[in-house]
Every structure is written in C-alpha cells, then in structure tokens.
C-alpha cells in the first residue's frame, strides 16, 4: 500500500469512528455536567461533577434506577440462558437432521425476527393482565425469548454446520450415545458460537424498550430502558437529562465489558486442526 | 476378534439409486480385506454400513455371529479411522486416544496404561499433551490410529486413511498399518481408491463397480486372472493395454501383428467377431534385449514410438494404434469409469531401462503371449480366465497370511 492509500484509509477510518463514537462521548460528557451546567453550550462540562451519578445511585432517582438495574440483569440473563439452551437443541436438529418442516421452522424464525414488536404489544398487554403475567419477570422473559430465539437459532445453526459430521460419527463409533456425542464433542466445539449467540441475545433483550415500558408498571419488573424514560428532574421545569445520561453510561458498561471479556472466545476458531488443515 | 459376514447387502438412497447392490462378502477373522474401486463405486458406503453410520436397506450384516443390522455404532464394538482423522480438537492427544475408554468408564489407572501402550506402539509418547491442531499430518494420522487400537475392538475399519498424506509419508504409514495389523491380528476392512495400497496391504481385495462386486480375490489373482475388463483395467499401474483383435485360426490379428493363442485358448474365444486383447505393459520388451530362449514364447512386431519415459528403474514407451470406432468408444468409456481420461488409443509398453529405443522412431518389440487375456468387448467378460489357477493363487495368499500371523505372535 502506498503512503497515500494508507493516509486515505486512516482518514476514512477516523471519520467512521468519530461518527460512531461521538454520541457515546457526548453522553459521557453530559453525565458529568451538573444540572446548572447542562445548557453551558459547550461539549465538555465546565467542572466535572458526580452529581448525576449520586442522584441515580443513592439520591432521589435511586429508588427508580437500582431496582430497574436488578430487573434488567435478572430478566436478560434468564432470557439469554433459556434462549441459548433452546436454540442449541433447535439449531443442532436443523443443522444435522433431515425432517419435514425444516425450511418452515427457519423461515418462521426469520418472520418472527422481523415482525414489528409494536403491533403485538397491545394484545399482549391485555392477555398478560388477564392471566396475571403483567408486571412480572416471566411476563418480560417470554416476549424476550421471541426476540432472541430466532436470531440465536440462525447463528447457532450456522455454527453447527461448520462442525464436520465425522467428528460426531467418530464419537459414536468410539462408543458414545448421541447425547454423549453432543455433550462431549459438539458442545465444546460450538462453544465460541454459543458465546457469540449468548452475547447477541443478551444485547437484544438488554436494549428492549417497547416491551419494558408497556408490560410493566412498577419496580417489580421494570427494566432500565423503561425506567430511564420515567426519570424526572428535581422540579418540573428542569429536564432530567443529566441523570438519564449517567444511567445510560452505567447501562452501557456491562455491554462493553461483555464484549471485551469474550472477544477472544468469539474470535478464536476452536475447530482449528480438527480436520486436515 | 471377529469375522464379518455380509449377505445380499443393499443400500438404496431416497431417490431409488442403489449405491450398494446385492453385496455378499465374507471376511475371515484376522483377515485384511480391501474394498477398492473408482470414486462413486459404493466402497465407502459399504464400510459405513459395516460400522453402522449408514442404514442397511436390505440384507444381513453379521459380525462375530450376531446380526447387527439394527445395532447402533456404539454397540458394534468396531473402531474406525476416518479420512480426515476426525480428531477432537478441544482434547489433547492423550484424551483423544483415551476417549473410547473414558466413554466405557474404564478406571484412570487402566486408561493411563493402555494409552501409553498405544502411544509407544505409534511413537506418540512425546506428543501426548499437545493438541491435534499443533501436529503434522502424519502425527494426526497416528493419533487417529491410536484411538482405534486403544480399545479391544472386534475389527478395524479404515476409510481412505492415507489419502490426505503426501506420497512419501503415505508409503511409510502403509507399511506401518500392515505391521500393526499383523501384530494385532485383528480383522481389518480398508477402503481405498489407491491400487498400490490395495495390492500391498490386502490379503484379499474386493473390487467394486457401481455398487456391485466384480471380483474378490488375492492381489495376485486379480492381477493375473481378472474376471473382466473392468478389474483388468483397474488393477495394475500403468494399466493393462486393450487392443482390438479378430480371430484368425488359432491366432489373433491385432494392430501389433499376429498373436498366437495356442489350441486351448483359441477354442475359448471362437465364435466372436471382434475381441479385445488385454496385455500388461510388462509383457512387452525391446526385442533386441530379449533372450533367445524366451523369444519363441512371444511374437515380435515393429511400431513407431510416440513418447518414452525413463524412470531409472524402468522405462515406458507409448505406442499409438488405430482402433475401430466402436472399440475406441468403449475403451474411452472404460477409462472414464476408471477415473482416468485417456485421450487417444495408445499402448503403454514397459521396456528395459537400458533400452535404446527412442521416441519418434520405428522400433522392434517383443510381446510375451503366454499371459495375455482375451475379453469379449460386449460383455467385458474375460474369455481366457483360468479359474483354477486363480483359486490357487488366492489359496496361497491365505496360507501366507496364516503363516504371517503365527510369526507375528511369537
């Protein structure tokens, strides 16, 4: 690559990074501005203040924010776990077995994934109220499964297809039952795929707003994105932008952590050397 | 230890295509059986039916006296080496080899003993803690074999185990497999499309074509008394030459002159208009280098040499010839079926490496007519096959095997 090309690529990359990260930087900066400083008309706060963090963690908004954080974590983790488990079996069947309706399952999964959430929220709201799921954890976990399962099944079945058939047949000849072959050979090999899927599923659930705001009413089940929308300023003339920004930063941290933590596992190709390379 | 008996085995796929068609084959206890044939002949399918990875449409598969048609692979107590080795990449070499024992819940101490035993046989001791990804092709191959021998299986099944190795390593592993099989004395079924492997390893070789057994015999019998055009063309490298011929009295008239058959063989080929003579390359020789004593056993002819290949220990000369349209078409079809694509009708002739015959010139050749075979071009049948002689060759091989197994035990 010539120097000119390198510079061109560098500038292009920089523009994209700035474009993507500017909103994040803005929110971080906003979260450190005190309430009188919010409208200071400049990017950086005049003086860094922890006022907003204090407010949401121990102050007025803590009652709204902390239970929501617990709800979000609990609900999203459970939803992710269930969806990974289910999609692992489903994807395995889809990748390995020939059965009628295989195409149908895959296309239905896709259809569910692109189905507009907003259109089923109202019926779900009524149904949940009648059967007592409204404002409960299961009441959110179930719809989250519908968000996460399709994409999980799709990604995982792609991963399973990558694993050579022989691997499993070898295990069977070596004396494994189909279940043992799955558990001792296929699952370890699919681990990077399962991690990737889990992270994607977690994000999908973590980011949901529509279900969160519509199917909950109190801190018994309300997740963070919904709670953020309910923040209010100290007085009705004051906008709650500062605390919202602070909460947004806190909510982003687990996501960033997850990616950093599992980056290697996601990227590492475990199947290396399984077959002739 | 077990014998494997197959009777009328059929494998039909969903579209009705029979990949394996009515195969009956008995493999004796301790025998090394080779399944060989061009790609798509059903040899791998047959092997996978033995091990249980492929369902059997009809017929009986009997291993050690038990019908195993409906048994799962894990209940058949066979071990298999796959073409791509199928090692478990997340496990160390040690755990790879120990895998079958772990599944059988063998105590740790016993596992350690047996894995180390297998590792020392295969010279894998210093690699036990490494992962398969860090091993060379030959080492991976040995790990796969270690996994197969570590447990007392009734039989070994190999599915083209050497096809992923380079030529030199392949030769080494081939002798290694032969030694191992003799030493353990375990029934072995080995699938290959490489005829060198088939000839060198097998006690008996089963030649398959489009899912149908053509001939099951010792390598020698296959070579010297093939039943038909297909077997004759498949076994031997360079392949047997097929020349068009017509009968004239007790002789055949070929593009390379008259070939005398003798009374007995002439009788067998009578009544056919057009025939194919099968002549192996080594039945030819540079006429100037043939002993006077041998000369009467054959005929001489002159031909123009197209190309010569000097290989050090041998020399090949290529002699083009004219063939009638229908024979040419059939030979082309045959060579396509054998996975080679012969472009022109030419004979490959093996001559002494000291021969001064050079390409582009006329030269005189001598042809040993004693061992040639005559085929019916329509059915492909070998008209001059001596079944009795063939049977003797295979019996001899069986005796050799018993002898070798006895010796290996001492």
XYZ file of C-alpha atoms in Angstrom, chain B residues 2-6 25-33 35 50 187-189 204:
20
model
C -14.449 -61.422 14.746
C -15.432 -62.371 11.288
C -17.722 -60.154 9.261
C -20.309 -61.725 7.011
C -22.430 -59.762 4.609
C -18.863 -60.874 1.211
C -17.321 -62.951 3.979
C -14.345 -61.549 5.798
C -12.497 -64.103 7.889
C -11.299 -63.484 11.428
C -7.978 -61.660 11.285
C -8.148 -61.055 7.567
C -7.102 -57.821 5.894
C -9.803 -57.047 3.344
C -12.535 -52.521 -0.701
C -20.452 -52.230 8.493
C -9.911 -58.278 11.220
C -9.469 -55.188 9.089
C -11.539 -53.615 6.349
C -7.896 -60.249 -0.333
